[in-house]
Amino acid sequence: MKFTRRSAITVVVLFVVSYLFYYFFMRKGITYSWHWYDVPKYLFYYGKRFTDEPAPSWHMGALMLGLVLTLKISVVSIIFAIIIGLIVGIARLSDEPITKFISSCYVELIRGTPLLVQIYIIYFFIGTMLRLSAFAAGAAALSIFEGAYVGEIVRAGIQSIHKGQMEAARSLGMSYSQAMRHIILPQALKRIIPPLAGQFISLIKDSSLVSVIALADLTFRAQQAVAQSLNAFEIYFTAAGLYLVMTFTLSMVTQYVERRMAVSD
Amino acid sequence: MIDAQNVYKTFITPDKRKVEALVDFTLHIDRGEVVVIIGPSGSGKSTFLRCINRLEEIDKGKITVDGQDLHAPKANINKIREEIGMVFQHFNLFPHKTVMENVTLAQEVVRRRSKKEAAEIAEALLKKVGILDKKDVYPSQLSGGQQQRVAIARALAMQPKVMLFDEATSALDPEMIGEVLDVMKTLAREGMTMVVVTHEMGFAREVADRVIFMDAGRVVETGTPEHFFTNPEHERTKLFLSQIL
């Protein structure tokens, strides 16, 4: 990458646009006094959690507790989304019409309805029938939703592998599943890491929707903190920053994995 | 060793046209025989080769390899394929595996050989095809000729009874064809049963026990290389040979 005349023009345009934005919107502005000093206690604080605790000590604040729950539900959902996605992706490529039909229906049904509605259905309807906890219902909804997308990514990945690979493996006497496991999936996996990473970043962000079933995730805790402190800007900016830390870390990890897997190219 | 009786195979092209790839195709190949199949493209020679290990299903007829009916409903195709090695035009090496792993993988998962045993067999074969020094590199770092020799070693590692070569030198740079043909010649001399689809007439002349000329899914003419290249009978054969020699 090199700085050229085009970079200089870009910078000028950027300046002009930001000035116009400032001129038309920000100048009207709002009077707001920032209370950033109020934020840290929502991350960590020194004190007693309950009045009857014997001695004060360091505790996680509301936002950190929310972050932990968001991480937990995201990790669980990513694992199940991968499992569902693998099964669905392979099933969609099956020669067997019923398997193919059912997996296609699943993908169309899940992709065609909003996640928020699915969360409500799973929590209130299925969750009530099966006595699911809010966490289980939320994780199930996220896994099922993202699993459909992962399934499509897996299918595209498998289809992108030249059919000569399957033929070579089969001609050596490998069964379909041995060929899948040793030859097709490892190559497909390498190719789908970038779209898969994008999907998991989506999942982390989509997990904020589980706050509607009173799961105390990062978004839910942020809402509560705002209600308590009235510092909406500071708290939401902080919550956004915490989401960004998670997604950016995931992004970095996948780039590292991608580089590691590029050795055979 | 290989016996094809009255085999029919029709393809439906994407624009819904019917293409008859094999029409009442009958051929018998003996153990240890080297058969070279030549013919214009689209004559069904590759299709026949791919039917021998059921990479293509046939519509009618019967193909047996070493007495086992390939297309029988209860045939254990994976078991039969262990005995049939195949070498492809585009090598189809596994790009995510090293040369060594390419040759050992099927031995371990299909033949259930130990890592050590598979490695010993692989090393002996890689030495035979002259590429042992590249055993730890990935296929992408090899030339076409080297890749094809690895592919031959990979097929041989299963210790097959039959080897099929599907235009094994067609995708190679001219100067790499020789090294692959040399490996194939060595194999032929060692008594391997081979079915070779190729455009290399020199190879056909030198090592074939029998040459088969195919056109439009049928065997037009069959005979020894001498017969074939000195006095072919059919007009179609003469035309074909006059164009490529």
Coordinates of C-alpha atoms in Angstrom, one line a residue:
Chain A
M1 CA 0.0 0.0 0.0
K2 CA 1.2 3.4 -0.9
F3 CA 0.0 7.0 -0.5
T4 CA -0.9 8.5 -3.8
R5 CA -2.7 11.5 -5.1
R6 CA -5.9 9.6 -4.7
S7 CA -5.2 9.3 -1.0
A8 CA -4.8 13.0 -0.8
I9 CA -8.1 13.6 -2.5
T10 CA -9.8 11.1 -0.2
V11 CA -8.5 13.0 2.8
V12 CA -9.8 16.3 1.5
V13 CA -13.2 14.9 0.7
L14 CA -13.4 13.4 4.2
F15 CA -12.7 16.8 5.7
V16 CA -15.3 18.5 3.7
V17 CA -17.9 15.9 4.5
S18 CA -17.2 16.0 8.2
Y19 CA -17.4 19.8 8.2
L20 CA -20.7 19.8 6.5
F21 CA -22.0 17.2 9.0
Y22 CA -20.8 19.4 11.8
Y23 CA -22.3 22.5 10.2
F24 CA -25.8 21.1 9.6
F25 CA -26.3 18.7 12.5
M26 CA -23.9 19.1 15.4
R27 CA -24.1 22.9 15.7
K28 CA -27.7 22.6 16.6
G29 CA -26.5 20.1 19.1
I30 CA -27.7 19.2 22.6
T31 CA -26.5 20.4 25.9
Y32 CA -25.2 17.3 27.6
S33 CA -22.8 17.0 30.5
W34 CA -20.8 13.9 30.3
H35 CA -20.4 11.7 33.4
W36 CA -17.7 9.3 32.3
Y37 CA -16.5 9.1 35.9
D38 CA -19.8 7.2 36.6
V39 CA -18.9 4.4 34.2
P40 CA -16.1 2.5 35.8
K41 CA -18.3 1.2 38.7
Y42 CA -20.3 -0.7 36.1
L43 CA -17.2 -2.5 35.1
F44 CA -15.5 -3.2 38.4
Y45 CA -16.1 -1.8 41.9
Y46 CA -14.8 -2.2 45.4
G47 CA -17.5 -2.7 47.9
K48 CA -20.1 -5.0 49.2
R49 CA -22.5 -6.8 46.9
F50 CA -25.0 -7.3 49.7
T51 CA -25.4 -5.3 52.8
D52 CA -24.7 -8.4 55.0
E53 CA -21.4 -9.2 53.3
P54 CA -18.7 -9.3 56.0
A55 CA -16.1 -7.2 54.2
P56 CA -15.8 -5.2 51.0
S57 CA -13.8 -6.5 48.1
W58 CA -13.4 -6.2 44.3
H59 CA -16.5 -7.3 42.3
M60 CA -17.5 -7.3 38.6
G61 CA -20.0 -4.5 37.8
A62 CA -23.2 -4.9 35.9
L63 CA -21.6 -4.4 32.4
M64 CA -18.9 -7.0 33.1
L65 CA -21.5 -9.5 34.4
G66 CA -23.4 -8.9 31.2
L67 CA -20.3 -9.4 29.1
V68 CA -19.6 -12.7 30.7
L69 CA -23.1 -13.9 30.0
T70 CA -22.9 -12.7 26.4
L71 CA -19.6 -14.5 26.0
K72 CA -21.1 -17.7 27.5
I73 CA -24.2 -17.7 25.3
S74 CA -22.1 -16.9 22.2
V75 CA -19.6 -19.6 22.8
V76 CA -22.3 -22.2 23.4
S77 CA -24.2 -21.0 20.4
I78 CA -21.2 -21.0 18.1
I79 CA -20.4 -24.6 19.1
F80 CA -24.0 -25.8 18.4
A81 CA -24.2 -23.6 15.2
I82 CA -21.1 -25.4 13.8
I83 CA -22.6 -28.8 14.6
I84 CA -26.0 -27.9 13.1
G85 CA -24.3 -26.2 10.1
L86 CA -22.1 -29.2 9.3
I87 CA -25.1 -31.6 9.4
V88 CA -27.3 -29.2 7.4
G89 CA -24.6 -28.4 4.9
I90 CA -23.9 -32.0 4.1
A91 CA -27.6 -33.0 4.2
R92 CA -28.3 -30.3 1.6
L93 CA -25.9 -32.0 -0.8
S94 CA -27.3 -35.5 -0.2
D95 CA -28.5 -37.6 -3.1
E96 CA -31.4 -38.7 -0.9
P97 CA -34.4 -36.5 -1.7
I98 CA -36.1 -36.4 1.7
T99 CA -32.9 -35.5 3.5
K100 CA -32.3 -32.8 1.0
F101 CA -35.9 -31.5 1.2
I102 CA -35.9 -31.4 5.0
S103 CA -32.6 -29.6 5.3
S104 CA -33.7 -27.1 2.6
C105 CA -36.9 -26.4 4.4
Y106 CA -35.0 -25.8 7.6
V107 CA -32.7 -23.3 6.0
E108 CA -35.5 -21.4 4.2
L109 CA -37.8 -21.4 7.3
I110 CA -35.1 -20.1 9.6
R111 CA -33.6 -17.6 7.2
G112 CA -37.0 -16.3 6.3
T113 CA -38.2 -15.3 9.8
P114 CA -36.7 -12.7 12.2
L115 CA -34.5 -13.9 15.0
L116 CA -36.5 -11.8 17.4
V117 CA -39.7 -13.7 16.6
Q118 CA -37.8 -17.0 16.8
I119 CA -36.5 -16.2 20.2
Y120 CA -40.1 -15.4 21.4
I121 CA -41.4 -18.6 19.9
I122 CA -38.7 -20.8 21.4
Y123 CA -38.9 -19.1 24.8
F124 CA -42.6 -18.8 25.3
F125 CA -43.8 -21.8 23.4
I126 CA -41.2 -24.5 23.2
G127 CA -39.5 -23.3 26.3
T128 CA -42.7 -23.5 28.3
M129 CA -43.5 -27.0 27.0
L130 CA -40.0 -28.3 27.7
R131 CA -39.4 -26.2 30.9
L132 CA -36.3 -24.6 29.3
S133 CA -34.4 -22.0 31.3
A134 CA -34.1 -18.6 29.6
F135 CA -30.5 -19.3 28.9
A136 CA -31.2 -22.6 27.3
A137 CA -34.0 -21.1 25.2
G138 CA -31.8 -18.1 24.2
A139 CA -28.9 -20.4 23.3
A140 CA -31.2 -22.7 21.4
A141 CA -32.7 -19.9 19.4
L142 CA -29.3 -18.5 18.5
S143 CA -27.8 -21.9 17.6
I144 CA -30.8 -22.8 15.4
F145 CA -30.7 -19.4 13.7
E146 CA -27.0 -19.2 13.0
G147 CA -26.9 -22.9 12.2
A148 CA -29.0 -22.3 9.1
Y149 CA -26.5 -19.7 7.9
V150 CA -23.5 -21.8 8.8
G151 CA -25.1 -24.7 6.9
E152 CA -25.2 -22.6 3.7
I153 CA -21.6 -21.5 4.2
V154 CA -20.6 -25.2 4.7
R155 CA -22.6 -26.2 1.6
A156 CA -20.9 -23.6 -0.5
G157 CA -17.5 -24.6 0.9
I158 CA -18.0 -28.2 0.0
Q159 CA -19.3 -27.4 -3.5
S160 CA -16.2 -25.2 -4.1
I161 CA -13.9 -28.2 -3.8
H162 CA -13.2 -29.7 -7.2
K163 CA -15.1 -33.0 -7.7
G164 CA -11.9 -34.6 -8.8
Q165 CA -11.0 -34.6 -5.1
M166 CA -13.9 -36.8 -4.2
E167 CA -13.3 -39.0 -7.2
A168 CA -9.6 -39.5 -6.2
A169 CA -10.6 -40.3 -2.7
R170 CA -13.3 -42.7 -3.7
S171 CA -11.1 -44.4 -6.3
L172 CA -8.7 -45.2 -3.5
G173 CA -11.4 -47.2 -1.8
M174 CA -12.5 -44.6 0.8
S175 CA -16.2 -44.5 1.7
Y176 CA -18.2 -41.3 1.2
S177 CA -17.8 -40.4 4.9
Q178 CA -14.1 -41.1 5.0
A179 CA -13.6 -39.0 1.9
M180 CA -15.6 -36.2 3.5
R181 CA -13.7 -36.4 6.7
H182 CA -10.2 -36.6 5.4
I183 CA -10.3 -34.9 2.1
I184 CA -13.3 -32.6 1.4
L185 CA -14.1 -31.1 4.8
P186 CA -10.5 -30.1 5.7
Q187 CA -10.2 -28.3 2.4
A188 CA -13.6 -26.7 2.6
L189 CA -13.1 -25.6 6.2
K190 CA -10.0 -23.7 5.1
R191 CA -12.0 -21.8 2.5
I192 CA -14.9 -21.0 4.6
I193 CA -13.0 -19.5 7.6
P194 CA -13.5 -15.9 6.4
P195 CA -17.3 -16.1 5.9
L196 CA -17.6 -18.3 9.0
A197 CA -15.8 -15.6 11.0
G198 CA -18.2 -13.0 9.7
Q199 CA -21.1 -15.2 10.7
F200 CA -19.8 -15.7 14.3
I201 CA -19.3 -11.9 14.6
S202 CA -22.9 -11.6 13.6
L203 CA -23.8 -14.1 16.2
I204 CA -22.1 -12.2 19.0
K205 CA -24.0 -9.1 18.0
D206 CA -27.3 -10.9 17.4
S207 CA -27.0 -12.3 20.9
S208 CA -28.0 -8.8 22.2
L209 CA -31.6 -9.8 21.2
V210 CA -31.8 -12.4 24.0
S211 CA -32.2 -9.4 26.4
V212 CA -35.9 -9.5 25.4
I213 CA -36.4 -12.8 27.4
A214 CA -34.8 -11.2 30.5
L215 CA -31.4 -12.8 30.0
A216 CA -29.0 -10.5 31.7
D217 CA -26.6 -10.1 28.8
L218 CA -24.5 -7.1 28.0
T219 CA -27.3 -5.2 26.3
F220 CA -29.8 -6.0 29.1
R221 CA -27.3 -4.9 31.8
A222 CA -26.6 -1.7 29.8
Q223 CA -30.3 -0.9 29.7
Q224 CA -30.6 -1.4 33.4
A225 CA -27.5 0.7 34.1
V226 CA -28.9 3.5 32.0
A227 CA -32.2 3.3 33.9
Q228 CA -30.3 3.5 37.1
S229 CA -27.8 6.2 36.3
L230 CA -29.4 8.1 33.4
N231 CA -26.1 8.2 31.6
A232 CA -27.3 6.8 28.4
F233 CA -24.5 8.0 26.2
E234 CA -21.7 6.8 28.3
I235 CA -23.1 3.4 29.1
Y236 CA -24.2 2.6 25.6
F237 CA -20.8 3.7 24.2
T238 CA -19.1 1.5 26.7
A239 CA -21.3 -1.4 25.9
A240 CA -20.6 -0.9 22.2
G241 CA -16.9 -0.8 23.0
L242 CA -17.2 -4.1 24.9
Y243 CA -19.0 -5.7 21.9
L244 CA -16.2 -4.4 19.7
V245 CA -13.5 -5.9 21.9
M246 CA -15.2 -9.4 21.5
T247 CA -15.8 -9.2 17.8
F248 CA -12.3 -7.7 17.1
T249 CA -10.6 -10.4 19.1
L250 CA -12.5 -13.0 17.2
S251 CA -11.5 -11.3 13.9
M252 CA -7.9 -11.4 14.9
V253 CA -8.0 -15.0 16.0
T254 CA -9.5 -16.1 12.7
Q255 CA -6.9 -14.1 10.7
Y256 CA -4.2 -15.9 12.7
V257 CA -5.8 -19.3 12.0
E258 CA -6.1 -18.4 8.4
R259 CA -2.4 -17.7 8.1
R260 CA -1.6 -20.9 9.9
M261 CA -3.7 -23.0 7.5
A262 CA -2.1 -21.4 4.4
V263 CA 1.0 -23.4 4.7
S264 CA 0.0 -25.9 1.9
D265 CA -0.9 -23.1 -0.6
Chain B
M1 CA -9.3 -59.7 -15.2
I2 CA -11.7 -57.1 -16.5
D3 CA -14.7 -58.2 -18.4
A4 CA -17.3 -55.8 -19.9
Q5 CA -20.3 -57.2 -21.5
N6 CA -22.8 -55.3 -23.6
V7 CA -22.4 -52.1 -21.6
Y8 CA -24.6 -49.2 -22.4
K9 CA -24.1 -45.7 -21.0
T10 CA -26.0 -42.6 -21.9
F11 CA -25.4 -39.1 -20.6
I12 CA -28.0 -36.3 -20.6
T13 CA -26.3 -33.1 -21.4
P14 CA -27.3 -29.9 -19.6
D15 CA -29.3 -28.8 -22.6
K16 CA -31.3 -32.1 -22.4
R17 CA -29.6 -33.9 -25.3
K18 CA -28.8 -37.6 -25.1
V19 CA -25.3 -38.6 -25.7
E20 CA -24.5 -42.2 -26.1
A21 CA -21.1 -42.7 -24.5
L22 CA -21.0 -46.5 -24.6
V23 CA -23.1 -48.6 -27.0
D24 CA -23.2 -52.4 -26.6
F25 CA -19.6 -52.2 -25.4
T26 CA -17.9 -55.6 -24.9
L27 CA -14.2 -56.0 -23.9
H28 CA -12.2 -58.6 -22.1
I29 CA -8.8 -57.8 -20.6
D30 CA -6.5 -60.5 -19.3
R31 CA -4.4 -60.4 -16.2
G32 CA -1.1 -58.7 -16.9
E33 CA -2.3 -57.3 -20.1
V34 CA -1.5 -53.7 -21.1
V35 CA -4.4 -52.3 -23.1
V36 CA -4.2 -48.9 -24.7
I37 CA -7.5 -47.2 -25.7
I38 CA -7.3 -44.5 -28.3
G39 CA -9.9 -42.6 -30.2
P40 CA -11.2 -39.1 -30.8
S41 CA -12.5 -37.0 -27.9
G42 CA -16.1 -37.9 -27.0
S43 CA -15.6 -41.5 -28.2
G44 CA -16.4 -42.9 -24.8
K45 CA -12.9 -44.1 -23.9
S46 CA -12.7 -42.1 -20.6
T47 CA -16.2 -43.0 -19.8
F48 CA -15.4 -46.7 -20.1
L49 CA -12.4 -46.3 -17.8
R50 CA -14.5 -44.5 -15.2
C51 CA -17.1 -47.3 -15.4
I52 CA -14.5 -49.8 -14.5
N53 CA -14.3 -48.4 -11.0
R54 CA -17.9 -47.2 -11.0
L55 CA -17.1 -43.5 -11.0
E56 CA -19.9 -43.7 -13.6
E57 CA -22.9 -45.9 -13.3
I58 CA -23.9 -47.9 -16.3
D59 CA -27.4 -48.1 -17.8
K60 CA -27.2 -51.7 -19.0
G61 CA -24.8 -54.6 -19.2
K62 CA -22.3 -56.0 -16.8
I63 CA -18.7 -55.2 -15.8
T64 CA -16.7 -57.5 -13.6
V65 CA -13.2 -56.9 -12.2
D66 CA -11.4 -60.0 -10.9
G67 CA -14.7 -61.8 -10.9
Q68 CA -16.6 -59.3 -8.9
D69 CA -19.7 -57.7 -10.5
L70 CA -19.1 -54.0 -10.1
H71 CA -22.6 -52.7 -10.6
A72 CA -24.5 -55.4 -8.7
P73 CA -26.8 -53.9 -6.2
K74 CA -25.0 -55.6 -3.3
A75 CA -21.5 -55.0 -4.5
N76 CA -19.2 -53.5 -1.8
I77 CA -17.8 -50.8 -4.1
N78 CA -15.3 -49.5 -1.6
K79 CA -13.8 -53.0 -1.3
I80 CA -13.6 -53.5 -5.1
R81 CA -12.1 -50.1 -5.6
E82 CA -9.2 -51.0 -3.3
E83 CA -8.0 -53.3 -6.0
I84 CA -8.4 -50.8 -8.8
G85 CA -5.9 -47.9 -9.0
M86 CA -6.8 -44.8 -11.0
V87 CA -4.6 -42.0 -12.3
F88 CA -6.4 -38.9 -13.4
Q89 CA -5.6 -36.3 -16.1
H90 CA -5.5 -33.5 -13.5
F91 CA -3.6 -35.6 -10.9
N92 CA -6.2 -34.8 -8.2
L93 CA -3.6 -34.9 -5.4
F94 CA -4.9 -33.8 -2.0
P95 CA -3.6 -30.2 -1.8
H96 CA -3.8 -30.1 2.0
K97 CA -1.6 -33.1 2.5
T98 CA 2.1 -33.5 2.0
V99 CA 3.4 -35.9 -0.7
M100 CA 4.0 -38.5 2.0
E101 CA 0.5 -38.1 3.5
N102 CA -1.0 -38.3 0.0
V103 CA 0.5 -41.7 -0.4
T104 CA -0.1 -43.0 3.2
L105 CA -3.6 -41.7 3.9
A106 CA -5.7 -44.3 2.1
Q107 CA -3.3 -47.1 3.2
E108 CA -4.1 -46.1 6.8
V109 CA -7.9 -45.4 6.6
V110 CA -8.8 -48.0 4.0
R111 CA -6.2 -50.8 4.2
R112 CA -5.9 -50.2 8.0
R113 CA -2.1 -50.3 7.9
S114 CA -0.1 -49.0 10.8
K115 CA 1.6 -45.6 10.3
K116 CA 5.0 -47.2 10.2
E117 CA 4.1 -49.8 7.6
A118 CA 2.3 -47.3 5.4
A119 CA 5.3 -45.0 5.6
E120 CA 7.7 -47.8 4.5
I121 CA 5.5 -48.7 1.6
A122 CA 5.1 -45.0 0.6
E123 CA 8.9 -44.4 0.8
A124 CA 9.6 -47.4 -1.4
L125 CA 7.1 -46.3 -4.0
L126 CA 8.2 -42.6 -4.0
K127 CA 11.7 -43.9 -4.5
K128 CA 10.5 -46.0 -7.4
V129 CA 8.8 -43.0 -9.1
G130 CA 11.9 -41.0 -8.4
I131 CA 10.5 -38.3 -6.0
L132 CA 11.4 -39.4 -2.5
D133 CA 13.4 -36.2 -2.0
K134 CA 10.1 -34.2 -2.1
K135 CA 8.2 -36.3 0.4
D136 CA 7.6 -33.5 2.9
V137 CA 6.5 -30.8 0.5
Y138 CA 2.9 -30.0 -0.5
P139 CA 1.6 -30.8 -4.1
S140 CA 1.4 -27.1 -5.0
Q141 CA 5.2 -26.9 -4.9
L142 CA 5.7 -29.7 -7.4
S143 CA 5.7 -29.6 -11.2
G144 CA 2.9 -31.3 -13.1
G145 CA 5.1 -34.3 -14.0
Q146 CA 6.2 -34.7 -10.3
Q147 CA 2.6 -34.4 -9.2
Q148 CA 1.5 -37.1 -11.6
R149 CA 4.3 -39.4 -10.4
V150 CA 3.1 -38.9 -6.8
A151 CA -0.5 -39.7 -8.0
I152 CA 0.8 -43.0 -9.5
A153 CA 2.6 -43.8 -6.2
R154 CA -0.6 -43.0 -4.3
A155 CA -2.6 -45.4 -6.4
L156 CA 0.1 -48.1 -6.3
A157 CA 0.3 -47.9 -2.5
M158 CA -3.0 -49.7 -2.3
Q159 CA -1.4 -52.6 -4.1
P160 CA -4.1 -52.8 -6.8
K161 CA -4.6 -55.6 -9.2
V162 CA -5.5 -53.2 -12.0
M163 CA -4.3 -49.7 -12.9
L164 CA -6.4 -47.3 -14.9
F165 CA -4.7 -44.3 -16.6
D166 CA -7.1 -41.6 -17.7
E167 CA -5.1 -39.4 -20.1
A168 CA -2.4 -39.2 -17.5
T169 CA -0.1 -37.1 -19.6
S170 CA -2.6 -34.8 -21.4
A171 CA -2.3 -32.0 -18.9
L172 CA 1.5 -32.0 -18.7
D173 CA 4.1 -29.8 -20.3
P174 CA 5.7 -31.6 -23.2
E175 CA 9.0 -32.0 -21.5
M176 CA 7.4 -33.7 -18.4
I177 CA 5.5 -36.3 -20.4
G178 CA 8.6 -38.5 -20.6
E179 CA 9.2 -38.9 -16.9
V180 CA 5.6 -40.0 -16.4
L181 CA 5.6 -42.4 -19.3
D182 CA 8.8 -43.9 -18.0
V183 CA 7.1 -44.8 -14.7
M184 CA 4.2 -46.3 -16.7
K185 CA 6.5 -48.3 -18.8
T186 CA 8.3 -49.7 -15.8
L187 CA 4.9 -50.7 -14.4
A188 CA 3.9 -52.4 -17.6
R189 CA 7.1 -54.4 -17.7
E190 CA 6.6 -55.6 -14.1
G191 CA 3.4 -57.3 -15.3
M192 CA 0.7 -54.9 -13.9
T193 CA -2.7 -55.1 -15.6
M194 CA -3.1 -51.7 -17.2
V195 CA -5.8 -49.9 -19.1
V196 CA -4.5 -46.7 -20.5
V197 CA -6.4 -44.0 -22.3
T198 CA -3.9 -41.8 -24.0
H199 CA -2.9 -39.8 -27.0
E200 CA 0.7 -40.9 -26.8
M201 CA 1.1 -43.2 -29.8
G202 CA 4.7 -43.8 -28.9
F203 CA 3.7 -45.3 -25.6
A204 CA 1.0 -47.4 -27.4
R205 CA 3.5 -48.7 -29.9
E206 CA 6.2 -49.5 -27.4
V207 CA 4.3 -51.1 -24.5
A208 CA 0.8 -52.0 -25.4
D209 CA -0.1 -55.7 -25.8
R210 CA -3.3 -54.6 -27.5
V211 CA -4.5 -51.3 -28.9
I212 CA -8.2 -50.5 -29.1
F213 CA -9.6 -47.8 -31.3
M214 CA -13.0 -46.4 -30.1
D215 CA -15.4 -44.1 -31.8
A216 CA -18.9 -43.1 -30.9
G217 CA -19.1 -45.5 -27.9
R218 CA -18.1 -48.5 -29.9
V219 CA -14.9 -50.5 -30.5
V220 CA -14.0 -49.9 -34.1
E221 CA -10.8 -51.9 -34.3
T222 CA -8.6 -53.8 -32.0
G223 CA -5.2 -55.4 -32.5
T224 CA -1.5 -55.5 -31.7
P225 CA 0.5 -52.2 -32.1
E226 CA 2.1 -53.6 -35.2
H227 CA -1.2 -54.3 -36.9
F228 CA -2.5 -50.9 -35.8
F229 CA 0.3 -48.6 -36.9
T230 CA 1.3 -50.5 -40.1
N231 CA -2.0 -51.7 -41.7
P232 CA -5.2 -50.6 -39.9
E233 CA -8.3 -52.0 -41.6
H234 CA -11.0 -49.5 -41.0
E235 CA -11.4 -46.2 -42.7
R236 CA -12.2 -44.4 -39.5
T237 CA -9.0 -45.8 -37.9
K238 CA -6.9 -44.7 -40.9
L239 CA -8.4 -41.3 -40.8
F240 CA -7.8 -40.9 -37.1
L241 CA -4.2 -42.1 -37.3
S242 CA -3.4 -40.0 -40.3
Q243 CA -4.5 -36.9 -38.4
I244 CA -2.5 -37.5 -35.3
L245 CA 0.7 -39.3 -36.5

